[in-house]
Amino acid sequence: MRKIIRIAGISLVALAVLAGIGALFISVRGVPSYAVPAIPPRAVAVTPARLAQGEKLAVAMCADCHLNKSTRSLTGGLLADLPPQFGRLYATNITQDPTHGISRWTDAELIGLLRTGIGRDGRYRLIMPKFVHMSDEDINSLVVFLRSNHAWVQPKAVVSPPQQPSFLAKALTYTVMKPAPLPTQAIVEPPASDPVALGHYLVTARYLCYDCHSQSFQTNNELEPEKSKGYLGGGNEFISTDGSTITSRNLTMDSETGLGDWTAEEFTRTVKYGLSTRRPVRAPMPRFSVMSDEEARAIFAYLQTVPKIKAEAPEAQATVAAR
Ligand code: HEC
Ligand code: HEC
């Protein structure tokens, strides 16, 4: 008996030592690097349509993190609404500055990063969203925008501070925060004549609503978004500017805790301008003011088809209790 206890004791010590070595390894080695995505060299052709679409996508999908209010360009800054347990992370300078920005990146390298999260140096870019299912045309449009004459991307020699990921953030890059594979075939945006398919595209590929509106970034499934825990049921946590916690809302059609009794008009106004008659819509919920009404209606049509989840956001419960 004693022997068994002793052996158990020794293996516990061994486990603790192993865990210690693992922790040391993670803190010393930091965020892992990978092989740079193998995308054949290419020069994305500039067209007026791509330029316009790229600007729209940058406003909706890049500005929240990379637009710096004082430089009025994409020089980046601290991600203030990131929960502090992830450390201090900075969106980097993505203007055309050759030293501090991205003008030395090739089109293929930019596409590789946007798709997989792996930079031209092989380092995995933390927190930066991956556009795994975005159409080839949308990705090309983003590249055209980054290369354009738009004021936001003109060279600015702003130095990006070194990233300070916490131990937890580093550990997560060895478990759940991993690069995504490159798509294996061409990706085309569904036509507006099929609003449900278009809405699905917008939620999972272009605007990534599911990423914030499912239970947690840590349990989201980037390859198969619908398999994310609590898909579109809300509950993901953010830190607001005053330090309080804000939880994303339930976007499924549950009539009590979701959007079951919303109209398409109300939904469109809320998503585009944050104008909801029900309650304030605070950051980090973006204002998708560049979204067309057709897109908003397509998302609403798609949400009608998503399995309902009954899940009240904690603040909503507090409001009900206070009534
Ligand atoms: C949620 C915040 C966030 C959003 C939204 C975001 N990024 Fe980033 N981005 C980051 C962070 C943080 C880094 C730096 C990560 C690192 O160095 O580990 C980064 C890095 C990059 C880099 C690499 C720069 C370098 O020198 O390493 C590029 C290019 C980039 N982002 C482009 C974009 C584009 C284009 C969009 C919009 C389609 C976008 N990002 C949206 C947070 C964001
Ligand atoms: C960066 C994270 C983020 C992204 C991306 C995001 N949301 Fe939100 N959204 C939130 C948060 C957080 C709230 C809650 C805000 C509050 O409580 O004040 C919210 C609130 C909402 C609301 C209000 C719901 C209610 O019950 O009051 C709607 C509708 C909504 N989001 C739809 C969308 C759609 C559609 C998309 C994609 C086009 C989207 N969101 C993308 C974080 C996000």
mmCIF file of C-alpha atoms and ligand atoms in Angstrom:
data_model
loop_
_atom_site.group_PDB
_atom_site.id
_atom_site.type_symbol
_atom_site.label_atom_id
_atom_site.label_comp_id
_atom_site.label_asym_id
_atom_site.label_seq_id
_atom_site.Cartn_x
_atom_site.Cartn_y
_atom_site.Cartn_z
ATOM 1 C CA MET A 1 0.000 0.000 0.000
ATOM 2 C CA ARG A 2 2.693 2.441 1.118
ATOM 3 C CA LYS A 3 4.653 1.529 -1.983
ATOM 4 C CA ILE A 4 1.705 2.408 -4.193
ATOM 5 C CA ILE A 5 1.359 5.735 -2.430
ATOM 6 C CA ARG A 6 5.095 6.330 -2.843
ATOM 7 C CA ILE A 7 4.976 5.508 -6.521
ATOM 8 C CA ALA A 8 1.940 7.727 -6.935
ATOM 9 C CA GLY A 9 3.831 10.448 -5.077
ATOM 10 C CA ILE A 10 6.870 10.077 -7.304
ATOM 11 C CA SER A 11 4.819 10.239 -10.464
ATOM 12 C CA LEU A 12 3.064 13.349 -9.180
ATOM 13 C CA VAL A 13 6.439 14.966 -8.572
ATOM 14 C CA ALA A 14 7.525 13.843 -12.035
ATOM 15 C CA LEU A 15 4.371 15.345 -13.534
ATOM 16 C CA ALA A 16 4.930 18.619 -11.690
ATOM 17 C CA VAL A 17 8.522 18.732 -12.917
ATOM 18 C CA LEU A 18 7.381 17.997 -16.466
ATOM 19 C CA ALA A 19 4.705 20.711 -16.240
ATOM 20 C CA GLY A 20 7.370 23.093 -14.961
ATOM 21 C CA ILE A 21 9.668 22.272 -17.870
ATOM 22 C CA GLY A 22 6.715 22.737 -20.258
ATOM 23 C CA ALA A 23 5.914 26.134 -18.711
ATOM 24 C CA LEU A 24 9.562 27.200 -18.923
ATOM 25 C CA PHE A 25 9.667 26.062 -22.547
ATOM 26 C CA ILE A 26 6.558 28.066 -23.386
ATOM 27 C CA SER A 27 7.732 31.231 -21.638
ATOM 28 C CA VAL A 28 11.213 31.092 -23.141
ATOM 29 C CA ARG A 29 10.206 30.028 -26.636
ATOM 30 C CA GLY A 30 7.184 32.354 -26.822
ATOM 31 C CA VAL A 31 4.767 32.381 -29.715
ATOM 32 C CA PRO A 32 5.689 29.598 -32.162
ATOM 33 C CA SER A 33 6.808 30.053 -35.764
ATOM 34 C CA TYR A 34 5.714 28.015 -38.742
ATOM 35 C CA ALA A 35 6.641 27.477 -42.373
ATOM 36 C CA VAL A 36 5.581 30.506 -44.420
ATOM 37 C CA PRO A 37 2.411 29.643 -46.427
ATOM 38 C CA ALA A 38 3.331 28.427 -49.900
ATOM 39 C CA ILE A 39 1.454 30.802 -52.170
ATOM 40 C CA PRO A 40 2.857 31.209 -55.679
ATOM 41 C CA PRO A 41 4.142 34.759 -56.295
ATOM 42 C CA ARG A 42 1.458 36.990 -57.712
ATOM 43 C CA ALA A 43 0.640 40.612 -58.303
ATOM 44 C CA VAL A 44 -3.015 41.285 -57.615
ATOM 45 C CA ALA A 45 -4.451 43.380 -60.476
ATOM 46 C CA VAL A 46 -5.817 46.776 -59.455
ATOM 47 C CA THR A 47 -9.394 47.478 -60.553
ATOM 48 C CA PRO A 48 -11.759 50.267 -59.420
ATOM 49 C CA ALA A 49 -14.178 47.640 -58.072
ATOM 50 C CA ARG A 50 -11.447 46.021 -55.942
ATOM 51 C CA LEU A 51 -10.306 49.383 -54.638
ATOM 52 C CA ALA A 52 -13.830 50.327 -53.558
ATOM 53 C CA GLN A 53 -14.488 46.915 -52.007
ATOM 54 C CA GLY A 54 -11.079 46.912 -50.278
ATOM 55 C CA GLU A 55 -11.790 50.275 -48.681
ATOM 56 C CA LYS A 56 -15.191 49.074 -47.496
ATOM 57 C CA LEU A 57 -13.649 45.942 -45.975
ATOM 58 C CA ALA A 58 -10.836 47.904 -44.328
ATOM 59 C CA VAL A 59 -13.349 50.278 -42.726
ATOM 60 C CA ALA A 60 -15.445 47.367 -41.463
ATOM 61 C CA MET A 61 -12.746 44.809 -40.624
ATOM 62 C CA CYS A 62 -9.336 46.448 -40.037
ATOM 63 C CA ALA A 63 -9.945 49.973 -38.724
ATOM 64 C CA ASP A 64 -11.201 48.906 -35.275
ATOM 65 C CA CYS A 65 -7.737 47.613 -34.407
ATOM 66 C CA HIS A 66 -5.297 49.232 -36.863
ATOM 67 C CA LEU A 67 -6.705 52.774 -37.311
ATOM 68 C CA ASN A 68 -4.929 55.166 -34.988
ATOM 69 C CA LYS A 69 -6.996 58.259 -34.187
ATOM 70 C CA SER A 70 -3.990 60.537 -33.738
ATOM 71 C CA THR A 71 -2.132 59.589 -36.940
ATOM 72 C CA ARG A 72 -5.432 59.108 -38.841
ATOM 73 C CA SER A 73 -3.908 56.138 -40.561
ATOM 74 C CA LEU A 74 -3.393 52.410 -40.030
ATOM 75 C CA THR A 75 -0.403 52.790 -37.703
ATOM 76 C CA GLY A 76 -2.088 50.637 -35.050
ATOM 77 C CA GLY A 77 -2.002 50.792 -31.276
ATOM 78 C CA LEU A 78 -2.829 48.968 -28.054
ATOM 79 C CA LEU A 79 -5.777 46.561 -28.195
ATOM 80 C CA ALA A 80 -7.557 48.186 -25.247
ATOM 81 C CA ASP A 81 -10.611 45.918 -25.155
ATOM 82 C CA LEU A 82 -8.573 42.715 -24.970
ATOM 83 C CA PRO A 83 -9.095 41.009 -21.570
ATOM 84 C CA PRO A 84 -5.870 41.667 -19.563
ATOM 85 C CA GLN A 85 -5.235 37.952 -18.995
ATOM 86 C CA PHE A 86 -3.979 37.848 -22.619
ATOM 87 C CA GLY A 87 -1.308 40.457 -21.892
ATOM 88 C CA ARG A 88 -0.692 43.703 -23.760
ATOM 89 C CA LEU A 89 -0.934 43.306 -27.501
ATOM 90 C CA TYR A 90 -0.650 45.947 -30.192
ATOM 91 C CA ALA A 91 -2.117 46.126 -33.667
ATOM 92 C CA THR A 92 0.923 46.944 -35.794
ATOM 93 C CA ASN A 93 1.693 49.665 -38.305
ATOM 94 C CA ILE A 94 0.314 48.450 -41.660
ATOM 95 C CA THR A 95 0.901 51.656 -43.623
ATOM 96 C CA GLN A 96 3.258 51.591 -46.620
ATOM 97 C CA ASP A 97 6.302 52.626 -44.556
ATOM 98 C CA PRO A 98 9.190 50.388 -45.745
ATOM 99 C CA THR A 99 10.707 49.942 -42.262
ATOM 100 C CA HIS A 100 7.820 50.116 -39.819
ATOM 101 C CA GLY A 101 4.953 49.237 -42.150
ATOM 102 C CA ILE A 102 4.306 46.536 -44.718
ATOM 103 C CA SER A 103 5.457 47.856 -48.094
ATOM 104 C CA ARG A 104 8.149 45.160 -48.254
ATOM 105 C CA TRP A 105 5.588 42.364 -47.953
ATOM 106 C CA THR A 106 4.670 40.769 -51.289
ATOM 107 C CA ASP A 107 1.031 40.293 -52.281
ATOM 108 C CA ALA A 108 1.412 36.554 -51.682
ATOM 109 C CA GLU A 109 2.819 37.172 -48.183
ATOM 110 C CA LEU A 110 -0.082 39.465 -47.301
ATOM 111 C CA ILE A 111 -2.586 36.906 -48.567
ATOM 112 C CA GLY A 112 -0.773 34.194 -46.609
ATOM 113 C CA LEU A 113 -1.082 36.191 -43.385
ATOM 114 C CA LEU A 114 -4.738 37.139 -43.923
ATOM 115 C CA ARG A 115 -5.668 33.515 -44.607
ATOM 116 C CA THR A 116 -3.487 31.627 -42.106
ATOM 117 C CA GLY A 117 -2.198 34.058 -39.451
ATOM 118 C CA ILE A 118 1.444 33.324 -40.328
ATOM 119 C CA GLY A 119 3.649 36.311 -41.167
ATOM 120 C CA ARG A 120 6.386 36.546 -43.802
ATOM 121 C CA ASP A 121 8.908 35.751 -41.026
ATOM 122 C CA GLY A 122 6.972 32.618 -40.057
ATOM 123 C CA ARG A 123 5.852 34.077 -36.708
ATOM 124 C CA TYR A 124 2.239 33.446 -35.840
ATOM 125 C CA ARG A 125 0.308 36.746 -35.461
ATOM 126 C CA LEU A 126 -1.708 36.653 -32.277
ATOM 127 C CA ILE A 127 -5.334 37.907 -32.079
ATOM 128 C CA MET A 128 -5.205 39.208 -35.675
ATOM 129 C CA PRO A 129 -8.310 37.610 -37.261
ATOM 130 C CA LYS A 130 -7.823 34.974 -39.949
ATOM 131 C CA PHE A 131 -10.018 35.207 -43.019
ATOM 132 C CA VAL A 132 -10.221 31.495 -43.634
ATOM 133 C CA HIS A 133 -13.414 31.432 -45.717
ATOM 134 C CA MET A 134 -13.288 34.919 -47.273
ATOM 135 C CA SER A 135 -13.761 34.973 -51.059
ATOM 136 C CA ASP A 136 -10.644 35.290 -53.197
ATOM 137 C CA GLU A 137 -12.089 38.511 -54.594
ATOM 138 C CA ASP A 138 -12.486 40.059 -51.113
ATOM 139 C CA ILE A 139 -8.937 39.043 -50.144
ATOM 140 C CA ASN A 140 -7.584 40.521 -53.387
ATOM 141 C CA SER A 141 -9.557 43.702 -52.717
ATOM 142 C CA LEU A 142 -7.893 44.067 -49.307
ATOM 143 C CA VAL A 143 -4.452 43.741 -50.884
ATOM 144 C CA VAL A 144 -5.335 46.361 -53.523
ATOM 145 C CA PHE A 145 -6.486 48.715 -50.766
ATOM 146 C CA LEU A 146 -3.289 48.273 -48.709
ATOM 147 C CA ARG A 147 -1.275 49.226 -51.808
ATOM 148 C CA SER A 148 -3.500 52.160 -52.783
ATOM 149 C CA ASN A 149 -3.213 55.947 -52.486
ATOM 150 C CA HIS A 150 -5.778 56.002 -49.689
ATOM 151 C CA ALA A 151 -4.762 58.391 -46.856
ATOM 152 C CA TRP A 152 -4.925 55.599 -44.241
ATOM 153 C CA VAL A 153 -2.080 53.607 -45.812
ATOM 154 C CA GLN A 154 0.393 56.329 -46.820
ATOM 155 C CA PRO A 155 3.825 55.673 -45.224
ATOM 156 C CA LYS A 156 4.087 56.732 -41.573
ATOM 157 C CA ALA A 157 7.286 55.938 -39.663
ATOM 158 C CA VAL A 158 5.519 54.888 -36.467
ATOM 159 C CA VAL A 159 7.282 52.151 -34.481
ATOM 160 C CA SER A 160 5.007 49.355 -33.232
ATOM 161 C CA PRO A 161 5.744 48.453 -29.582
ATOM 162 C CA PRO A 162 6.914 44.893 -28.905
ATOM 163 C CA GLN A 163 4.050 42.461 -28.238
ATOM 164 C CA GLN A 164 3.693 41.418 -24.585
ATOM 165 C CA PRO A 165 1.604 38.256 -24.654
ATOM 166 C CA SER A 166 0.871 36.803 -21.217
ATOM 167 C CA PHE A 167 1.861 33.266 -20.308
ATOM 168 C CA LEU A 168 -1.756 32.243 -20.961
ATOM 169 C CA ALA A 169 -1.696 33.785 -24.447
ATOM 170 C CA LYS A 170 1.591 32.041 -25.249
ATOM 171 C CA ALA A 171 0.287 28.740 -23.897
ATOM 172 C CA LEU A 172 -2.859 29.110 -26.028
ATOM 173 C CA THR A 173 -0.714 29.418 -29.160
ATOM 174 C CA TYR A 174 0.453 25.869 -28.431
ATOM 175 C CA THR A 175 -3.114 24.591 -28.037
ATOM 176 C CA VAL A 176 -6.069 26.458 -29.531
ATOM 177 C CA MET A 177 -4.714 29.609 -31.210
ATOM 178 C CA LYS A 178 -3.161 27.995 -34.256
ATOM 179 C CA PRO A 179 -2.633 28.944 -37.888
ATOM 180 C CA ALA A 180 -5.350 27.982 -40.359
ATOM 181 C CA PRO A 181 -4.592 26.002 -43.528
ATOM 182 C CA LEU A 182 -4.806 27.711 -46.920
ATOM 183 C CA PRO A 183 -8.063 27.058 -48.814
ATOM 184 C CA THR A 184 -7.788 24.117 -51.183
ATOM 185 C CA GLN A 185 -10.076 25.580 -53.840
ATOM 186 C CA ALA A 186 -11.330 28.921 -55.152
ATOM 187 C CA ILE A 187 -13.827 30.694 -52.869
ATOM 188 C CA VAL A 188 -16.623 32.694 -54.503
ATOM 189 C CA GLU A 189 -19.160 34.920 -52.721
ATOM 190 C CA PRO A 190 -22.745 33.582 -53.001
ATOM 191 C CA PRO A 191 -25.113 35.685 -55.157
ATOM 192 C CA ALA A 192 -27.533 38.195 -53.594
ATOM 193 C CA SER A 193 -30.381 36.160 -55.133
ATOM 194 C CA ASP A 194 -29.693 33.573 -52.398
ATOM 195 C CA PRO A 195 -29.930 35.727 -49.243
ATOM 196 C CA VAL A 196 -29.503 32.833 -46.787
ATOM 197 C CA ALA A 197 -26.273 31.681 -48.458
ATOM 198 C CA LEU A 198 -25.048 35.270 -48.726
ATOM 199 C CA GLY A 199 -25.910 35.882 -45.052
ATOM 200 C CA HIS A 200 -23.989 32.757 -44.057
ATOM 201 C CA TYR A 201 -20.990 34.066 -46.028
ATOM 202 C CA LEU A 202 -21.174 37.473 -44.342
ATOM 203 C CA VAL A 203 -21.465 36.013 -40.809
ATOM 204 C CA THR A 204 -18.728 33.380 -41.129
ATOM 205 C CA ALA A 205 -16.357 34.743 -43.769
ATOM 206 C CA ARG A 206 -16.535 38.475 -44.476
ATOM 207 C CA TYR A 207 -17.598 40.171 -41.217
ATOM 208 C CA LEU A 208 -16.871 37.294 -38.792
ATOM 209 C CA CYS A 209 -19.909 38.070 -36.605
ATOM 210 C CA TYR A 210 -19.759 34.490 -35.311
ATOM 211 C CA ASP A 211 -16.262 35.038 -33.900
ATOM 212 C CA CYS A 212 -17.459 37.596 -31.324
ATOM 213 C CA HIS A 213 -21.013 36.279 -31.011
ATOM 214 C CA SER A 214 -20.289 32.630 -30.101
ATOM 215 C CA GLN A 215 -19.386 31.537 -26.577
ATOM 216 C CA SER A 216 -15.646 32.159 -26.481
ATOM 217 C CA PHE A 217 -12.694 32.816 -28.790
ATOM 218 C CA GLN A 218 -11.072 29.821 -27.108
ATOM 219 C CA THR A 219 -13.755 27.395 -28.282
ATOM 220 C CA ASN A 220 -14.471 28.909 -31.704
ATOM 221 C CA ASN A 221 -13.892 26.624 -34.663
ATOM 222 C CA GLU A 222 -12.317 28.648 -37.452
ATOM 223 C CA LEU A 223 -12.405 25.841 -40.011
ATOM 224 C CA GLU A 224 -16.044 24.995 -39.367
ATOM 225 C CA PRO A 225 -17.548 28.101 -37.721
ATOM 226 C CA GLU A 226 -20.950 26.413 -37.228
ATOM 227 C CA LYS A 227 -19.240 23.947 -34.883
ATOM 228 C CA SER A 228 -18.124 26.746 -32.544
ATOM 229 C CA LYS A 229 -19.425 26.241 -29.016
ATOM 230 C CA GLY A 230 -22.695 28.180 -28.610
ATOM 231 C CA TYR A 231 -22.643 29.241 -32.275
ATOM 232 C CA LEU A 232 -24.105 32.775 -32.455
ATOM 233 C CA GLY A 233 -25.627 32.406 -28.967
ATOM 234 C CA GLY A 234 -23.448 35.221 -27.533
ATOM 235 C CA GLY A 235 -21.555 35.129 -24.233
ATOM 236 C CA ASN A 236 -18.049 36.032 -25.422
ATOM 237 C CA GLU A 237 -16.486 38.511 -23.006
ATOM 238 C CA PHE A 238 -14.801 41.864 -23.687
ATOM 239 C CA ILE A 239 -13.479 44.698 -21.559
ATOM 240 C CA SER A 240 -15.111 48.082 -22.104
ATOM 241 C CA THR A 241 -13.240 51.378 -21.878
ATOM 242 C CA ASP A 242 -14.321 51.839 -18.221
ATOM 243 C CA GLY A 243 -12.934 48.404 -17.313
ATOM 244 C CA SER A 244 -16.288 46.617 -16.956
ATOM 245 C CA THR A 245 -17.097 43.379 -18.769
ATOM 246 C CA ILE A 246 -19.324 43.446 -21.849
ATOM 247 C CA THR A 247 -20.759 40.213 -23.137
ATOM 248 C CA SER A 248 -21.716 39.700 -26.767
ATOM 249 C CA ARG A 249 -25.429 39.179 -27.421
ATOM 250 C CA ASN A 250 -27.408 36.169 -28.500
ATOM 251 C CA LEU A 251 -28.086 36.551 -32.248
ATOM 252 C CA THR A 252 -30.182 33.394 -32.618
ATOM 253 C CA MET A 253 -33.954 33.699 -32.957
ATOM 254 C CA ASP A 254 -34.838 32.579 -29.430
ATOM 255 C CA SER A 255 -37.841 34.770 -28.600
ATOM 256 C CA GLU A 256 -36.828 35.565 -25.001
ATOM 257 C CA THR A 257 -33.046 35.846 -25.024
ATOM 258 C CA GLY A 258 -32.264 36.280 -28.709
ATOM 259 C CA LEU A 259 -33.577 38.281 -31.657
ATOM 260 C CA GLY A 260 -36.833 36.310 -32.076
ATOM 261 C CA ASP A 261 -39.072 39.394 -31.928
ATOM 262 C CA TRP A 262 -36.812 41.757 -33.901
ATOM 263 C CA THR A 263 -37.770 43.099 -37.331
ATOM 264 C CA ALA A 264 -35.326 43.201 -40.254
ATOM 265 C CA GLU A 265 -35.416 47.048 -40.117
ATOM 266 C CA GLU A 266 -34.553 47.148 -36.415
ATOM 267 C CA PHE A 267 -31.736 44.667 -36.977
ATOM 268 C CA THR A 268 -30.340 46.681 -39.910
ATOM 269 C CA ARG A 269 -30.362 49.949 -37.917
ATOM 270 C CA THR A 270 -28.635 48.278 -34.966
ATOM 271 C CA VAL A 271 -25.927 46.558 -36.988
ATOM 272 C CA LYS A 272 -25.161 49.548 -39.232
ATOM 273 C CA TYR A 273 -25.490 52.428 -36.780
ATOM 274 C CA GLY A 274 -25.822 50.964 -33.272
ATOM 275 C CA LEU A 275 -29.312 52.468 -33.106
ATOM 276 C CA SER A 276 -31.372 50.017 -31.107
ATOM 277 C CA THR A 277 -34.526 51.055 -29.294
ATOM 278 C CA ARG A 278 -34.011 48.206 -26.819
ATOM 279 C CA ARG A 279 -30.716 48.978 -25.113
ATOM 280 C CA PRO A 280 -27.414 50.690 -25.815
ATOM 281 C CA VAL A 281 -25.081 48.933 -28.238
ATOM 282 C CA ARG A 282 -21.579 49.592 -26.921
ATOM 283 C CA ALA A 283 -18.071 48.911 -28.218
ATOM 284 C CA PRO A 284 -16.565 46.535 -29.142
ATOM 285 C CA MET A 285 -19.663 45.921 -31.277
ATOM 286 C CA PRO A 286 -18.496 47.592 -34.502
ATOM 287 C CA ARG A 287 -20.701 50.043 -36.412
ATOM 288 C CA PHE A 288 -21.020 48.372 -39.798
ATOM 289 C CA SER A 289 -22.057 51.643 -41.443
ATOM 290 C CA VAL A 290 -20.475 50.638 -44.766
ATOM 291 C CA MET A 291 -22.614 47.496 -44.949
ATOM 292 C CA SER A 292 -25.391 47.666 -47.557
ATOM 293 C CA ASP A 293 -29.011 47.206 -46.425
ATOM 294 C CA GLU A 294 -29.086 44.177 -48.712
ATOM 295 C CA GLU A 295 -26.216 42.625 -46.737
ATOM 296 C CA ALA A 296 -27.885 43.341 -43.390
ATOM 297 C CA ARG A 297 -31.132 41.776 -44.614
ATOM 298 C CA ALA A 298 -29.232 38.736 -45.915
ATOM 299 C CA ILE A 299 -27.650 38.256 -42.471
ATOM 300 C CA PHE A 300 -31.075 38.533 -40.845
ATOM 301 C CA ALA A 301 -32.452 35.952 -43.317
ATOM 302 C CA TYR A 302 -29.573 33.582 -42.513
ATOM 303 C CA LEU A 303 -30.025 34.029 -38.742
ATOM 304 C CA GLN A 304 -33.610 32.713 -39.128
ATOM 305 C CA THR A 305 -32.064 29.369 -40.141
ATOM 306 C CA VAL A 306 -29.552 29.081 -37.258
ATOM 307 C CA PRO A 307 -30.495 26.673 -34.414
ATOM 308 C CA LYS A 308 -31.917 28.716 -31.510
ATOM 309 C CA ILE A 309 -30.013 28.952 -28.251
ATOM 310 C CA LYS A 310 -31.529 30.102 -24.955
ATOM 311 C CA ALA A 311 -28.802 32.161 -23.328
ATOM 312 C CA GLU A 312 -29.236 35.475 -21.570
ATOM 313 C CA ALA A 313 -26.241 37.826 -21.406
ATOM 314 C CA PRO A 314 -25.349 38.468 -17.722
ATOM 315 C CA GLU A 315 -25.976 42.231 -17.952
ATOM 316 C CA ALA A 316 -29.396 41.582 -19.444
ATOM 317 C CA GLN A 317 -30.195 39.396 -16.420
ATOM 318 C CA ALA A 318 -29.024 42.211 -14.158
ATOM 319 C CA THR A 319 -31.341 44.662 -15.944
ATOM 320 C CA VAL A 320 -34.261 42.290 -15.551
ATOM 321 C CA ALA A 321 -33.459 41.797 -11.846
ATOM 322 C CA ALA A 322 -33.243 45.558 -11.276
ATOM 323 C CA ARG A 323 -36.670 46.199 -12.806
HETATM 324 C C1 HEC B 1 -8.775 42.345 -33.491
HETATM 325 C C2 HEC B 1 -7.783 43.270 -33.932
HETATM 326 C C3 HEC B 1 -7.314 43.218 -35.367
HETATM 327 C C4 HEC B 1 -8.064 43.337 -36.520
HETATM 328 C C5 HEC B 1 -9.563 43.493 -36.630
HETATM 329 C C6 HEC B 1 -7.133 43.297 -37.614
HETATM 330 N N1 HEC B 1 -5.858 43.136 -37.139
HETATM 331 FE FE1 HEC B 1 -4.140 43.049 -38.253
HETATM 332 N N2 HEC B 1 -3.086 42.724 -36.566
HETATM 333 C C7 HEC B 1 -3.570 42.746 -35.278
HETATM 334 C C8 HEC B 1 -2.492 42.489 -34.353
HETATM 335 C C9 HEC B 1 -2.626 42.419 -32.829
HETATM 336 C C10 HEC B 1 -1.327 42.305 -35.115
HETATM 337 C C11 HEC B 1 0.073 42.012 -34.609
HETATM 338 C C12 HEC B 1 0.148 40.611 -34.099
HETATM 339 C C13 HEC B 1 1.533 40.171 -33.750
HETATM 340 O O1 HEC B 1 2.509 40.844 -34.118
HETATM 341 O O2 HEC B 1 1.622 39.112 -33.123
HETATM 342 C C14 HEC B 1 -1.747 42.462 -36.513
HETATM 343 C C15 HEC B 1 -0.882 42.337 -37.601
HETATM 344 C C16 HEC B 1 -1.216 42.562 -38.913
HETATM 345 C C17 HEC B 1 -0.310 42.488 -40.033
HETATM 346 C C18 HEC B 1 1.154 42.090 -39.946
HETATM 347 C C19 HEC B 1 2.010 43.296 -39.764
HETATM 348 C C20 HEC B 1 3.411 42.983 -39.336
HETATM 349 O O3 HEC B 1 4.296 43.788 -39.624
HETATM 350 O O4 HEC B 1 3.633 41.978 -38.673
HETATM 351 C C21 HEC B 1 -1.026 42.806 -41.155
HETATM 352 C C22 HEC B 1 -0.508 42.855 -42.595
HETATM 353 C C23 HEC B 1 -2.385 43.065 -40.754
HETATM 354 N N3 HEC B 1 -2.477 42.924 -39.377
HETATM 355 C C24 HEC B 1 -3.411 43.422 -41.605
HETATM 356 C C25 HEC B 1 -4.744 43.512 -41.221
HETATM 357 C C26 HEC B 1 -5.837 43.750 -42.152
HETATM 358 C C27 HEC B 1 -5.668 43.972 -43.635
HETATM 359 C C28 HEC B 1 -6.979 43.719 -41.409
HETATM 360 C C29 HEC B 1 -8.396 43.833 -41.900
HETATM 361 C C30 HEC B 1 -8.785 42.926 -42.938
HETATM 362 C C31 HEC B 1 -6.606 43.488 -40.009
HETATM 363 N N4 HEC B 1 -5.245 43.367 -39.938
HETATM 364 C C32 HEC B 1 -7.497 43.392 -38.956
HETATM 365 C C33 HEC B 1 -4.861 42.964 -34.908
HETATM 366 C C34 HEC B 1 -5.931 43.099 -35.777
HETATM 367 C C1 HEC B 2 -15.610 42.645 -32.064
HETATM 368 C C2 HEC B 2 -16.702 41.802 -31.647
HETATM 369 C C3 HEC B 2 -18.013 41.878 -32.404
HETATM 370 C C4 HEC B 2 -18.221 41.679 -33.752
HETATM 371 C C5 HEC B 2 -17.190 41.414 -34.833
HETATM 372 C C6 HEC B 2 -19.652 41.760 -33.937
HETATM 373 N N1 HEC B 2 -20.286 42.009 -32.752
HETATM 374 FE FE1 HEC B 2 -22.275 42.339 -32.502
HETATM 375 N N2 HEC B 2 -21.979 42.773 -30.542
HETATM 376 C C7 HEC B 2 -20.782 42.617 -29.876
HETATM 377 C C8 HEC B 2 -20.983 42.940 -28.472
HETATM 378 C C9 HEC B 2 -19.917 42.890 -27.399
HETATM 379 C C10 HEC B 2 -22.342 43.297 -28.324
HETATM 380 C C11 HEC B 2 -23.037 43.741 -27.029
HETATM 381 C C12 HEC B 2 -22.939 45.246 -26.906
HETATM 382 C C13 HEC B 2 -23.561 45.778 -25.635
HETATM 383 O O1 HEC B 2 -23.987 44.993 -24.785
HETATM 384 O O2 HEC B 2 -23.627 47.018 -25.486
HETATM 385 C C14 HEC B 2 -22.951 43.184 -29.643
HETATM 386 C C15 HEC B 2 -24.285 43.472 -29.935
HETATM 387 C C16 HEC B 2 -24.894 43.177 -31.136
HETATM 388 C C17 HEC B 2 -26.308 43.363 -31.405
HETATM 389 C C18 HEC B 2 -27.351 43.896 -30.425
HETATM 390 C C19 HEC B 2 -28.168 42.726 -29.928
HETATM 391 C C20 HEC B 2 -29.051 43.023 -28.749
HETATM 392 O O3 HEC B 2 -29.697 42.064 -28.295
HETATM 393 O O4 HEC B 2 -29.114 44.161 -28.283
HETATM 394 C C21 HEC B 2 -26.528 42.924 -32.694
HETATM 395 C C22 HEC B 2 -27.861 42.868 -33.429
HETATM 396 C C23 HEC B 2 -25.250 42.491 -33.220
HETATM 397 N N3 HEC B 2 -24.280 42.668 -32.261
HETATM 398 C C24 HEC B 2 -25.063 41.953 -34.482
HETATM 399 C C25 HEC B 2 -23.811 41.714 -35.057
HETATM 400 C C26 HEC B 2 -23.603 41.315 -36.443
HETATM 401 C C27 HEC B 2 -24.715 41.047 -37.437
HETATM 402 C C28 HEC B 2 -22.257 41.239 -36.637
HETATM 403 C C29 HEC B 2 -21.506 40.940 -37.927
HETATM 404 C C30 HEC B 2 -21.914 41.743 -39.085
HETATM 405 C C31 HEC B 2 -21.627 41.556 -35.367
HETATM 406 N N4 HEC B 2 -22.593 41.835 -34.436
HETATM 407 C C32 HEC B 2 -20.261 41.570 -35.172
HETATM 408 C C33 HEC B 2 -19.572 42.264 -30.439
HETATM 409 C C34 HEC B 2 -19.327 42.079 -31.781
#
